[in-house]
Every structure is written in structure tokens, then in C-alpha cells.
mmCIF file of C-alpha atoms in Angstrom:
data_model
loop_
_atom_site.group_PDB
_atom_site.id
_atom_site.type_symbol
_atom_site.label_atom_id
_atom_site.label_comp_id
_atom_site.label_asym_id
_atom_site.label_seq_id
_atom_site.Cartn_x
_atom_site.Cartn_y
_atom_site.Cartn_z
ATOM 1 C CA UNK A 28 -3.055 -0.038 -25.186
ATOM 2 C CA UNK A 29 0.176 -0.105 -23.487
ATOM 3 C CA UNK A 30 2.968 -2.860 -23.266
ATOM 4 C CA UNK A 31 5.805 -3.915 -22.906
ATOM 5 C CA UNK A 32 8.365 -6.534 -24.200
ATOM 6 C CA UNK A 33 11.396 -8.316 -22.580
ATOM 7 C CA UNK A 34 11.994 -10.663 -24.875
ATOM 8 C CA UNK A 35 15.164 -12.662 -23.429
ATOM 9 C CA UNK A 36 13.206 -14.574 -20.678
ATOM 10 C CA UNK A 37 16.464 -15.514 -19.152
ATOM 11 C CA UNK A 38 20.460 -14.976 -19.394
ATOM 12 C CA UNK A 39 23.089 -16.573 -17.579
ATOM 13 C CA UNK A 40 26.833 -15.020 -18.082
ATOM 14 C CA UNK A 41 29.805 -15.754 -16.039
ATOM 15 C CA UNK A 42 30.474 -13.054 -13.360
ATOM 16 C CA UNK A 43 32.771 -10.016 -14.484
ATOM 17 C CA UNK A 44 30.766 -10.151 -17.860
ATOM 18 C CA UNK A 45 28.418 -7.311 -19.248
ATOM 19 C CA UNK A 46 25.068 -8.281 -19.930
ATOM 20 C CA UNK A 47 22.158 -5.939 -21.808
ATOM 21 C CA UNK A 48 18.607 -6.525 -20.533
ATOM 22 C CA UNK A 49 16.656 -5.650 -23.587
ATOM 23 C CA UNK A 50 12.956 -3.961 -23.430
ATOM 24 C CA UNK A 51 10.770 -2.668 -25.681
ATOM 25 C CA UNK A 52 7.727 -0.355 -25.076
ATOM 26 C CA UNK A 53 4.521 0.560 -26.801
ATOM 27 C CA UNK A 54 2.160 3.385 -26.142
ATOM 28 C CA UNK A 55 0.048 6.194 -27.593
ATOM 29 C CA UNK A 56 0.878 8.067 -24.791
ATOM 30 C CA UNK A 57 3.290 11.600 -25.602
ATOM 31 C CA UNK A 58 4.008 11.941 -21.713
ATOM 32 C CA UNK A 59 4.644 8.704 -20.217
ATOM 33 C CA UNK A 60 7.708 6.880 -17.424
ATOM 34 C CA UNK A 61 9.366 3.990 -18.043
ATOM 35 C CA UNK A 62 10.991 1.694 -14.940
ATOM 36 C CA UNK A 63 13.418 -0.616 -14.123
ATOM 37 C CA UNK A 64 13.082 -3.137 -11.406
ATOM 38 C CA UNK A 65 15.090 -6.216 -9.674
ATOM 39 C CA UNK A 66 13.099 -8.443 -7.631
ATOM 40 C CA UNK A 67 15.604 -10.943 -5.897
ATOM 41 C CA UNK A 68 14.733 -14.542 -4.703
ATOM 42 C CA UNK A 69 13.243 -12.486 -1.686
ATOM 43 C CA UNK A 70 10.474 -11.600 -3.794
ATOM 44 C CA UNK A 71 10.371 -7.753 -2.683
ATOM 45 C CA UNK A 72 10.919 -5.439 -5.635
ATOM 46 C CA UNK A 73 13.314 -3.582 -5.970
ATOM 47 C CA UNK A 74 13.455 -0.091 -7.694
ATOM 48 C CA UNK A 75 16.242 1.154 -9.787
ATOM 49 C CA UNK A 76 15.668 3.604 -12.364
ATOM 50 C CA UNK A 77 12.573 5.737 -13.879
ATOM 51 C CA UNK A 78 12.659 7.838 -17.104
ATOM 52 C CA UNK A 79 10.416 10.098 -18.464
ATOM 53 C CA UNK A 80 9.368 10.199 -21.882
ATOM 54 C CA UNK A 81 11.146 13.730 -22.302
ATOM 55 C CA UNK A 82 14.411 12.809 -21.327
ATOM 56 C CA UNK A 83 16.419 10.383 -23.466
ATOM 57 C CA UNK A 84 19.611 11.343 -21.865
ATOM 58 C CA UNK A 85 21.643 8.297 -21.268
ATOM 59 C CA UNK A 86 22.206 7.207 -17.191
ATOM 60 C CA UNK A 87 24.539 5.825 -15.489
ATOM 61 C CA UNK A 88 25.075 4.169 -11.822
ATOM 62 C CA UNK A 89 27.763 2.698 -10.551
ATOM 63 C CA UNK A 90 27.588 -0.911 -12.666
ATOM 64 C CA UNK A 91 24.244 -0.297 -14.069
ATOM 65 C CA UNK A 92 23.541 1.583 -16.971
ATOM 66 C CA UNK A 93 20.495 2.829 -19.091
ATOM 67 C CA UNK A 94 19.862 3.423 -22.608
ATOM 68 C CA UNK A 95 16.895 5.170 -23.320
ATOM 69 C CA UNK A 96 15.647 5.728 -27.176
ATOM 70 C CA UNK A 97 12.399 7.002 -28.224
ATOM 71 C CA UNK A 98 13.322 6.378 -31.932
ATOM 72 C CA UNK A 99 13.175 2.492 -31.594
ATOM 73 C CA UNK A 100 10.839 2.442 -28.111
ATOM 74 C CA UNK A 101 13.657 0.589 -25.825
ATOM 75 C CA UNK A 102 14.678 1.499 -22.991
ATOM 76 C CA UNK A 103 17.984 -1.210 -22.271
ATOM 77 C CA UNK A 104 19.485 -2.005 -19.026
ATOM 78 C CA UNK A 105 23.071 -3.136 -18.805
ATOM 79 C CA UNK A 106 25.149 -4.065 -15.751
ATOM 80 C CA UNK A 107 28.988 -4.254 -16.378
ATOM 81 C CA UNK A 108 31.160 -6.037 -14.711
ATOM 82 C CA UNK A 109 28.128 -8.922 -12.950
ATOM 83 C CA UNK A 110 28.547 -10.287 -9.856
ATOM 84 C CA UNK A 111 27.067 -12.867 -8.300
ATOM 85 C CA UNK A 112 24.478 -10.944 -6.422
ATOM 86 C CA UNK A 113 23.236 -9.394 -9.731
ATOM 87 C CA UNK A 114 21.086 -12.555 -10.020
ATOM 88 C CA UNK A 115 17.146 -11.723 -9.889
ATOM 89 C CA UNK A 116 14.350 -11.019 -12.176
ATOM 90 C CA UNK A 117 14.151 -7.721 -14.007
ATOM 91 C CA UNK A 118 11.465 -6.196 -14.728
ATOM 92 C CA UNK A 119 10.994 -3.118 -16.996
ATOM 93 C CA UNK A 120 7.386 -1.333 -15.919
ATOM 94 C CA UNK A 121 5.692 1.632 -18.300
ATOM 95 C CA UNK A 122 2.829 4.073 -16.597
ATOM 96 C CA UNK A 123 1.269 6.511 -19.614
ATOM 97 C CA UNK A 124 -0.430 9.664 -19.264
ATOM 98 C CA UNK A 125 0.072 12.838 -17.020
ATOM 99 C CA UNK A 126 2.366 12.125 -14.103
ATOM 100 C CA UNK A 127 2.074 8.832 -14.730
ATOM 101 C CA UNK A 128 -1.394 8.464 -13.847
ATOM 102 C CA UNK A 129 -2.208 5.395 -15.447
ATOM 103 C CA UNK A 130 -1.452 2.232 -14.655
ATOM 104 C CA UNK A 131 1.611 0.382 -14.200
ATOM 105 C CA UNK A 132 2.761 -1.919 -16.702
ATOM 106 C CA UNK A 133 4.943 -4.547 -16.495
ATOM 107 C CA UNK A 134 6.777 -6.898 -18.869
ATOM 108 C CA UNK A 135 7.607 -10.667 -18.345
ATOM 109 C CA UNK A 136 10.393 -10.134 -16.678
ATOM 110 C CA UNK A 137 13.983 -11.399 -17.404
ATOM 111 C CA UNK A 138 15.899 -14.026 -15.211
ATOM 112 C CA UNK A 139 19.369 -13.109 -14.984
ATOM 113 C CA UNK A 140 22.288 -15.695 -13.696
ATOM 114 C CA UNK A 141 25.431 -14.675 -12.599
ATOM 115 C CA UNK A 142 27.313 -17.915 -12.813
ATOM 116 C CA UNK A 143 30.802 -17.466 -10.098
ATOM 117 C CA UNK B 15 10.641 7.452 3.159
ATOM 118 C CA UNK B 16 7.931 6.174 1.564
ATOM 119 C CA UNK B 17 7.891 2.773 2.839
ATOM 120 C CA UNK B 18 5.206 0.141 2.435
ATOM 121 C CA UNK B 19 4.467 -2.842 5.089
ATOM 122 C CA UNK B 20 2.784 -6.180 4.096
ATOM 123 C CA UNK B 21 0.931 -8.297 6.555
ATOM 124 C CA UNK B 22 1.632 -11.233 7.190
ATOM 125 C CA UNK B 23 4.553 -11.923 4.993
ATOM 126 C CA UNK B 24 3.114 -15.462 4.514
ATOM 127 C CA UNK B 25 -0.094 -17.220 5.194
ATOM 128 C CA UNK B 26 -1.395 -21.022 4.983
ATOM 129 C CA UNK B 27 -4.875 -21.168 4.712
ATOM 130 C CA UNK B 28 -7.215 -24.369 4.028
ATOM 131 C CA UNK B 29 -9.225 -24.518 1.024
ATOM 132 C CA UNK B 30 -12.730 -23.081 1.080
ATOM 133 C CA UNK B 31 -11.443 -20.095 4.058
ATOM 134 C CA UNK B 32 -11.597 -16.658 3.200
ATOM 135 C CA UNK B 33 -7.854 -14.550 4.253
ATOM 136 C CA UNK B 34 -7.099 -10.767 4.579
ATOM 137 C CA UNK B 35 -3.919 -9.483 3.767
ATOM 138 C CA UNK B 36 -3.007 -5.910 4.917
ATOM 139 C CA UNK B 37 -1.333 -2.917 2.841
ATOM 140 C CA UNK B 38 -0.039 -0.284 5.059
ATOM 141 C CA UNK B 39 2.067 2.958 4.094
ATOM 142 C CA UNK B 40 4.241 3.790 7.231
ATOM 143 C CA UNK B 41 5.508 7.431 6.745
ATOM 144 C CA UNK B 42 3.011 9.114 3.730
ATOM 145 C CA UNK B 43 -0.458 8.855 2.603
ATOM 146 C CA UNK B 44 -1.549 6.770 0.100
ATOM 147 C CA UNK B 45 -4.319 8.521 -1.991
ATOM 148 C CA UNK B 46 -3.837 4.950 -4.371
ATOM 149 C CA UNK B 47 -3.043 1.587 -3.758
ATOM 150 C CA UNK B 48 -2.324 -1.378 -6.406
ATOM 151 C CA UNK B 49 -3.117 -4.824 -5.867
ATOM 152 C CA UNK B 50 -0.824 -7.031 -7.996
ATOM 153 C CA UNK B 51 -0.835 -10.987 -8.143
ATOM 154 C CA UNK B 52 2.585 -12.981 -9.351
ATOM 155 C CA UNK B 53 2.199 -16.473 -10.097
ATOM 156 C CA UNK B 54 5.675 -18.402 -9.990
ATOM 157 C CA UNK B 55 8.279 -17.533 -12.812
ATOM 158 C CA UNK B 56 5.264 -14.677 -14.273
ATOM 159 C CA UNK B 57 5.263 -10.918 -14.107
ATOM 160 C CA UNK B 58 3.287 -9.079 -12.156
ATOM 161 C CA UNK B 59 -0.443 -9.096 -13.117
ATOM 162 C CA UNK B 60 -2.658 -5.804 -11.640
ATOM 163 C CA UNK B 61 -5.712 -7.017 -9.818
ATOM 164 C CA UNK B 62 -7.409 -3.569 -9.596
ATOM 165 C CA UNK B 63 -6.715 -0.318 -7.925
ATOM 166 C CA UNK B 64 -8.196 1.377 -5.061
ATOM 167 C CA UNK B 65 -8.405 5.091 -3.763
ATOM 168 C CA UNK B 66 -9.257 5.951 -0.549
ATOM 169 C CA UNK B 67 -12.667 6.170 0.235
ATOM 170 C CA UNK B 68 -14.086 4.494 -3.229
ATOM 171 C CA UNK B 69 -14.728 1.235 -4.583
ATOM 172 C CA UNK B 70 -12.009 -0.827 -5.955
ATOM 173 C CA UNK B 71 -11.371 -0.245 -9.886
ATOM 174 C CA UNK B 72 -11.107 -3.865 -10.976
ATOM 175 C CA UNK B 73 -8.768 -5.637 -14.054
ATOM 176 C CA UNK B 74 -11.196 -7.291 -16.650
ATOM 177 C CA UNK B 75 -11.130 -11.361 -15.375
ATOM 178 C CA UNK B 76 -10.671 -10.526 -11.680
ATOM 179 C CA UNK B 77 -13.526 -11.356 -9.326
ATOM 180 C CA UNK B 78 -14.665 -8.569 -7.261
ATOM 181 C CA UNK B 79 -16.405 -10.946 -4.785
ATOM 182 C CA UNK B 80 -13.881 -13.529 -4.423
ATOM 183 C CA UNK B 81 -10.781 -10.532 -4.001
ATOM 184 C CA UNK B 82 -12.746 -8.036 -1.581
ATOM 185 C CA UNK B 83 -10.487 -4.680 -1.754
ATOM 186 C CA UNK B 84 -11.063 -1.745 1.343
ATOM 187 C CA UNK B 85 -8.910 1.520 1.195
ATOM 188 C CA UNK B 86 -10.946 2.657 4.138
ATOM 189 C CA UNK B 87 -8.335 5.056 5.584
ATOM 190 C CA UNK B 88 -5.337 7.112 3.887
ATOM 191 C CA UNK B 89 -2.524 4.193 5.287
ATOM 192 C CA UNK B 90 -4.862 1.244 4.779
ATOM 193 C CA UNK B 91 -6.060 -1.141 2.242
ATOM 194 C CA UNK B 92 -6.634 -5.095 2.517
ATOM 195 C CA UNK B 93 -7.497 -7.370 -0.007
ATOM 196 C CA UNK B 94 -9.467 -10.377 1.375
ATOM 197 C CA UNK B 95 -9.813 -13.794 -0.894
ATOM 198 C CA UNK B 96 -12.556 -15.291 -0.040
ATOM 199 C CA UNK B 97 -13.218 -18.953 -0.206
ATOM 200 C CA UNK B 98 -9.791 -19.575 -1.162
ATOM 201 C CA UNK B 99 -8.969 -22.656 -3.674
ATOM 202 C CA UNK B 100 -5.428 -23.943 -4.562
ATOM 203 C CA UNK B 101 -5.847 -21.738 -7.741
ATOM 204 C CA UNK B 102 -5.348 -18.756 -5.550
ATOM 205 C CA UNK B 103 -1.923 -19.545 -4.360
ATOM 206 C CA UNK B 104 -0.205 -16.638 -5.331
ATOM 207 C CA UNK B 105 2.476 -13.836 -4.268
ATOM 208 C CA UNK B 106 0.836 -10.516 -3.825
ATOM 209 C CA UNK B 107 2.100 -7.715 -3.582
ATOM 210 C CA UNK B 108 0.487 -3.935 -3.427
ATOM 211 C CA UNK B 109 1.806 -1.146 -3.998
ATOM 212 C CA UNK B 110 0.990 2.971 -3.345
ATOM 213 C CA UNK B 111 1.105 6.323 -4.718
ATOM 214 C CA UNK B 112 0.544 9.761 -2.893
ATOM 215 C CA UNK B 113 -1.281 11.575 -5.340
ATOM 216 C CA UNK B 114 -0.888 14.722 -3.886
ATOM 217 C CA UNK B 115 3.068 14.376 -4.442
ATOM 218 C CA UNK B 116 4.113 16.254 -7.539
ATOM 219 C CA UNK B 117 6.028 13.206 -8.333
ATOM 220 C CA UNK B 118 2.446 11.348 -8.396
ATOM 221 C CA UNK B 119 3.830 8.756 -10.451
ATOM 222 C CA UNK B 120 5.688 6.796 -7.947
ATOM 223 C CA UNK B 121 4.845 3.550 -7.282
ATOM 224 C CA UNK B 122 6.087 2.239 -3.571
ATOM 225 C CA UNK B 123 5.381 -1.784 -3.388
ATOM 226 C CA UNK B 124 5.558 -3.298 -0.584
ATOM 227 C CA UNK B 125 7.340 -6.527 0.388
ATOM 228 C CA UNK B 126 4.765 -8.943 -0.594
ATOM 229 C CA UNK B 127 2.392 -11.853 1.062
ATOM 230 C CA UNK B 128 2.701 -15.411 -0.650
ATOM 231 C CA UNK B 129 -0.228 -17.370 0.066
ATOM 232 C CA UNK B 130 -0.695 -20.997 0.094
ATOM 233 C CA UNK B 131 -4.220 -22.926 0.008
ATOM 234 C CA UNK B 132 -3.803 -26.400 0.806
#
């Protein structure tokens, strides 16, 4: 079976801080994608990132950055510098199998607050 | 691209009435669609899964009768709750995949519907 643990349910910082969105993974899968997504007070999802399970290279956008490691099964988001309109609920996602065939996965999400 | 529409965005309904909520993929074709249901402050919970021109795959503890799912056409699925109680006030939100992409494992949602039984 597959899932997936955010433990922090939610985080508030003050803005211009760092904050690491932590999420761990399981599955029996050898091929499989991990995801990032922010879904803002809108409600429409939004994505950001996907991985696959053969590339643990390190990525980084802009603010946001990912840390991918097999060895421990995380896959951590953090965002330097917050701002305000950082605040939403992120949700890291897995899908298993060939090309991500199987279903997606999703964890509880984590509430972030960017406090001005 | 790949862009997925909702209809309607949000819907009132009375307790005891059956609603549809539409699924459309504007600019590909969806060989899958996803039918997800968020409850407030929760994660998104897969209903079942669809492919075009099959019966719905369903998630163990969802009714098939009371959430009817068509993928009738390659840019079309609904999901229909029928006989709606307050229980069924929800967000939900699908979501498609072109299967014939190499990149089959993307996932487009669309914006969501929140429904309300009263």
C-alpha cells in the first residue's frame, strides 16, 4: 500500500522566514512520482513540482525548493524568504507504478501562515 | 494546455435531490478522469476513477448508486449524487490524465464544485 505523511498539520512563520514542509512517503513501488501541490483559499490546486523516483537531484525555483531522498523516503519542500501570499495548504501527492499509472495519493496536507 | 473546467463552480441543492456536476478537459483528451471529495480542513479523498467508455472503478466505502460516474465521451465525465443529504456537502474536485501522453502520469484537476445540501 502506498502513503504518505505530512506530519506538521500546520505552521505559521513571520514573512521573510524559511519554512520546510516535511513529507514522508511509503511504497513498494521501484518506479514511482512524487508531487507537490498548493491549494489556496480558492480551493483550486495548484501544481508545483513532480519527481520521479530515479532522480534525486535536488530542485530549485525561484523561492521554492525541493529535497528529494530515497534513503529516508522524504521528499521536503522549503520556501525561503515567505510572503504573505505563500499562505495555503500543501499537499505532497505519490502515484506508484509505470508512468505513474496508479493512483494518486495524497497526504493530509499542511496549513501554512505567513504572518505580515 | 491541458486545462480542466468544472461545472458549476457551486451548487445549493435541497436534501433528498439528486445533482450532476460536470468534468470537462478543454484542449486534450482525457483517456482517465479522477473523482476526488475534500471535506473542510481534510485532504483529498479519491472517490473512484473512470475511463472513457467503462464503468467507474470505485474506492472501497464509496456508493456507486448514490455517486453515479459517466465518462461517456473523451472530454466528458459527471458525477451525479443522488438523493443528496447534508453528509454530502463536500468540495469536489476531478481531475484527468491523457493516457496516450508519454508523460501519462499527469494529473490535471480542475477547479472544483463545493456543494451544499441544506
Amino acid at each position: 500500500a502506498q502513503k504518505v505523511t505530512q506530519a506538521q498539520t500546520e505552521i505559521s512563520v513571520v514573512e521573510k522566514e524559511d519554512v520546510t514542509l516535511d513529507c514522508v512517503y511509503e511504497t513498494r513501488d521501484t518506479t514511482y512520482y512524487l508531487f507537490w501541490y498548493k491549494q489556496p483559499p480558492s480551493g483550486e490546486l495548484v501544481f508545483l513540482i513532480r519527481r520521479n523516483s530515479f532522480d534525486e537531484q535536488n530542485e530549485i525555483s525561484g523561492r521554492y525548493s525541493w529535497n528529494f531522498q530515497k534513503s529516508t523516503s522524504s521528499f521536503n519542500f522549503t520556501i525561503t524568504a515567505s510572503q504573505v501570499v505563500d499562505s495555503a495548504v500543501y499537499f505532497c501527492a505519490l502515484s506508484g507504478g509505470v508512468q505513474g499509472a496508479q493512483k494518486l495519493v495524497f497526504g493530509q496536507g499542511t496549513r501554512l501562515t505567513i504572518n505580515p | 494546455g491541458a486545462v480542466v473546467s468544472q461545472h458549476p463552480s457551486w451548487v445549493i441543492c435541497k436534501s433528498g435531490t439528486s445533482v450532476k456536476i460536470e468534468c470537462r478537459s478543454l484542449d486534450f483528451q482525457a483517456t482517465t478522469m479522477f473523482w476526488y471529495r475534500q471535506f473542510p480542513k481534510q485532504s483529498l479523498m479519491l472517490m473512484a476513477t473512470s475511463n472513457e467508455g467503462s464503468k467507474a472503478t470505485y474506492e472501497q466505502g464509496v456508493e456507486k448508486d448514490k455517486f453515479l460516474i459517466n465518462h461517456a465521451s473523451l472530454t466528458l465525465s459527471t458525477l451525479t449524487v443522488t438523493s443528496a443529504h447534508p453528509e454530502d456537502s463536500s468540495f469536489y474536485i476531478c481531475s484527468a490524465r491523457d493516457g496516450r501522453r508519454v508523460a501519462a502520469y499527469e494529473q490535471y484537476f480542475g477547479p472544483g464544485t463545493r456543494l451544499t445540501v441544506t
